[in-house]
Short mmCIF file of C-alpha atoms in Angstrom, two decimals:
data_model
loop_
_atom_site.label_atom_id
_atom_site.label_comp_id
_atom_site.label_asym_id
_atom_site.label_seq_id
_atom_site.Cartn_x
_atom_site.Cartn_y
_atom_site.Cartn_z
CA UNK A 1 -112.51 -12.81 -5.65
CA UNK A 2 -110.87 -11.06 -2.48
CA UNK A 3 -110.51 -7.59 -4.08
CA UNK A 4 -113.07 -6.04 -1.56
CA UNK A 5 -110.63 -6.64 1.02
CA UNK A 6 -107.95 -4.37 -0.31
CA UNK A 7 -107.64 -0.99 0.78
CA UNK A 8 -108.68 1.67 -1.74
CA UNK A 9 -106.26 3.87 -3.24
CA UNK A 10 -106.70 6.71 -0.88
CA UNK A 11 -105.98 4.07 2.09
CA UNK A 12 -103.03 2.78 0.17
CA UNK A 13 -101.66 6.34 -0.19
CA UNK A 14 -102.30 7.11 3.51
CA UNK A 15 -100.59 4.10 4.66
CA UNK A 16 -97.56 4.83 2.80
CA UNK A 17 -97.41 8.29 4.15
CA UNK A 18 -97.96 7.13 7.56
CA UNK A 19 -95.20 4.39 7.20
CA UNK A 20 -92.97 7.68 6.81
CA UNK A 21 -89.95 8.00 4.11
CA UNK A 22 -89.49 5.09 1.85
CA UNK A 23 -87.89 2.70 1.50
CA UNK A 24 -87.59 1.48 5.04
CA UNK A 25 -84.82 -1.21 5.00
CA UNK A 26 -83.55 -3.32 7.68
CA UNK A 27 -82.18 -7.08 8.68
CA UNK A 28 -84.65 -9.72 8.32
CA UNK A 29 -83.71 -11.43 11.57
CA UNK A 30 -82.98 -9.77 14.72
CA UNK A 31 -79.28 -9.77 15.86
CA UNK A 32 -79.59 -11.91 18.83
CA UNK A 33 -81.19 -14.85 16.58
CA UNK A 34 -78.37 -14.49 14.12
CA UNK A 35 -75.60 -14.77 16.92
CA UNK A 36 -77.71 -17.78 18.43
CA UNK A 37 -77.70 -19.55 15.12
CA UNK A 38 -73.92 -19.12 14.65
CA UNK A 39 -73.44 -20.37 18.41
CA UNK A 40 -75.63 -23.42 17.55
CA UNK A 41 -73.71 -24.13 14.69
CA UNK A 42 -70.29 -24.02 16.38
CA UNK A 43 -71.33 -26.04 18.84
CA UNK A 44 -72.69 -28.89 16.53
CA UNK A 45 -69.46 -28.52 14.26
CA UNK A 46 -67.36 -29.11 17.82
CA UNK A 47 -69.58 -32.24 18.55
CA UNK A 48 -68.95 -33.32 14.95
CA UNK A 49 -65.23 -32.88 14.97
CA UNK A 50 -64.96 -34.29 18.93
CA UNK A 51 -66.90 -37.58 17.63
CA UNK A 52 -65.08 -37.94 14.38
CA UNK A 53 -62.03 -37.69 16.06
CA UNK A 54 -62.54 -40.10 18.76
CA UNK A 55 -62.74 -43.96 18.80
CA UNK A 56 -66.60 -43.78 18.08
CA UNK A 57 -65.75 -41.77 14.86
CA UNK A 58 -64.07 -45.00 13.23
CA UNK A 59 -67.19 -46.92 13.43
CA UNK A 60 -69.30 -44.67 11.42
CA UNK A 61 -70.07 -45.52 7.86
CA UNK A 62 -69.07 -43.13 5.05
CA UNK A 63 -72.55 -42.80 4.06
CA UNK A 64 -73.49 -41.62 7.48
CA UNK A 65 -70.62 -39.12 7.60
CA UNK A 66 -71.49 -37.72 4.21
CA UNK A 67 -74.93 -37.31 5.39
CA UNK A 68 -73.79 -35.37 8.38
CA UNK A 69 -71.36 -33.25 6.54
CA UNK A 70 -74.01 -32.32 3.76
CA UNK A 71 -76.49 -31.27 6.37
CA UNK A 72 -74.01 -29.39 8.43
CA UNK A 73 -72.93 -27.61 5.09
CA UNK A 74 -76.83 -26.98 4.35
CA UNK A 75 -77.27 -25.46 8.12
CA UNK A 76 -74.13 -23.32 7.31
CA UNK A 77 -75.86 -21.92 4.11
CA UNK A 78 -79.33 -21.42 6.05
CA UNK A 79 -77.32 -19.33 8.73
CA UNK A 80 -75.00 -17.24 6.17
CA UNK A 81 -78.39 -16.21 4.53
CA UNK A 82 -79.95 -15.62 7.65
CA UNK A 83 -77.20 -13.39 8.69
CA UNK A 84 -77.21 -11.20 5.44
CA UNK A 85 -81.10 -11.34 4.57
CA UNK A 86 -82.59 -7.56 4.21
CA UNK A 87 -86.19 -6.78 4.14
CA UNK A 88 -87.27 -3.57 2.17
CA UNK A 89 -90.73 -1.74 2.10
CA UNK A 90 -91.02 0.55 -1.02
CA UNK A 91 -93.49 2.56 -2.97
CA UNK A 92 -93.98 -0.70 -5.04
CA UNK A 93 -94.00 -3.23 -2.58
CA UNK A 94 -92.35 -5.52 -0.18
CA UNK A 95 -88.91 -7.37 -0.93
CA UNK A 96 -86.70 -9.57 1.30
CA UNK A 97 -83.42 -11.34 0.22
CA UNK A 98 -83.29 -14.82 1.12
CA UNK A 99 -82.16 -18.10 -0.74
CA UNK A 100 -84.42 -16.70 -3.69
CA UNK A 101 -85.67 -13.06 -3.68
CA UNK A 102 -89.17 -12.72 -2.19
CA UNK A 103 -90.99 -9.98 -3.52
CA UNK A 104 -94.72 -8.76 -3.79
CA UNK A 105 -96.12 -5.77 -5.44
CA UNK A 106 -98.82 -3.96 -3.41
CA UNK A 107 -101.32 -4.49 -6.12
CA UNK A 108 -101.04 -8.31 -5.68
CA UNK A 109 -101.75 -8.00 -2.00
CA UNK A 110 -105.11 -9.37 -1.04
CA UNK A 111 -104.81 -9.22 2.61
CA UNK A 112 -101.89 -9.63 5.30
CA UNK A 113 -101.15 -11.06 8.73
CA UNK A 114 -98.88 -9.88 11.24
CA UNK A 115 -97.64 -12.74 13.47
CA UNK A 116 -95.29 -11.05 16.48
CA UNK A 117 -93.57 -14.30 17.58
CA UNK A 118 -90.83 -13.89 20.05
CA UNK A 119 -87.90 -14.78 17.97
CA UNK A 120 -89.37 -13.44 14.83
CA UNK A 121 -92.02 -10.77 13.68
CA UNK A 122 -93.49 -11.81 10.56
CA UNK A 123 -95.93 -10.50 7.88
CA UNK A 124 -97.44 -12.94 6.03
CA UNK A 125 -98.82 -11.57 2.45
CA UNK A 126 -101.67 -13.54 1.16
CA UNK A 127 -102.01 -12.97 -2.81
CA UNK A 128 -105.25 -13.56 -5.30
CA UNK A 129 -103.14 -16.51 -6.62
CA UNK A 130 -100.32 -18.77 -5.32
CA UNK A 131 -98.79 -19.36 -1.99
CA UNK A 132 -98.60 -16.79 0.56
CA UNK A 133 -95.34 -14.81 0.91
CA UNK A 134 -93.80 -14.44 4.31
CA UNK A 135 -91.51 -11.59 5.37
CA UNK A 136 -89.41 -11.19 8.27
CA UNK A 137 -88.63 -7.92 10.51
CA UNK A 138 -85.47 -7.72 12.34
CA UNK A 139 -85.56 -4.20 13.25
CA UNK A 140 -87.99 -1.90 15.43
CA UNK A 141 -88.77 0.28 12.08
CA UNK A 142 -89.91 -2.99 9.99
CA UNK A 143 -91.78 -4.17 12.94
CA UNK A 144 -93.74 -0.98 13.18
CA UNK A 145 -94.33 -0.80 9.47
CA UNK A 146 -95.50 -4.53 9.31
CA UNK A 147 -97.89 -3.70 12.22
CA UNK A 148 -99.31 -0.64 10.52
CA UNK A 149 -99.56 -2.29 7.22
CA UNK A 150 -101.76 -5.22 8.90
CA UNK A 151 -103.77 -2.58 10.45
CA UNK A 152 -104.92 -1.06 7.30
CA UNK A 153 -105.59 -4.43 5.87
CA UNK A 154 -107.45 -5.67 8.84
CA UNK A 155 -110.03 -2.75 8.89
CA UNK A 156 -111.20 -4.09 5.41
CA UNK A 157 -112.77 -7.19 6.89
#
């Protein structure tokens, strides 16, 4: 369907050559975002403890308390995965460790969109079938690679 948008074999080979020695690996999230996530979680945890230890905490039902604890644990799990998540660009495709492994082969990518947000630089890979796959770049090397990949696919329009 969209195969006419994909780079030719020569363009793909040139792209891999321009990216430099592969694999390119780095953190999925910038360090300051990871630190900010932990600071916010510490603040939320402190507020939970402060309220629970005070007189207001005695009036909260056990269902609400349980819900708050479950949500806080969920945020802790997300922050941990955010902290250790890695993105890799290889000869075979792009991978990222997350709650589940995100992986896309070069031949499955129809087109891409690079989104340079303030807090996170993202590459959205649109496949011939299924949902788009989003990858994060937390290092300068990954961000540059994402921009180059996007340029090659942009030329195809």
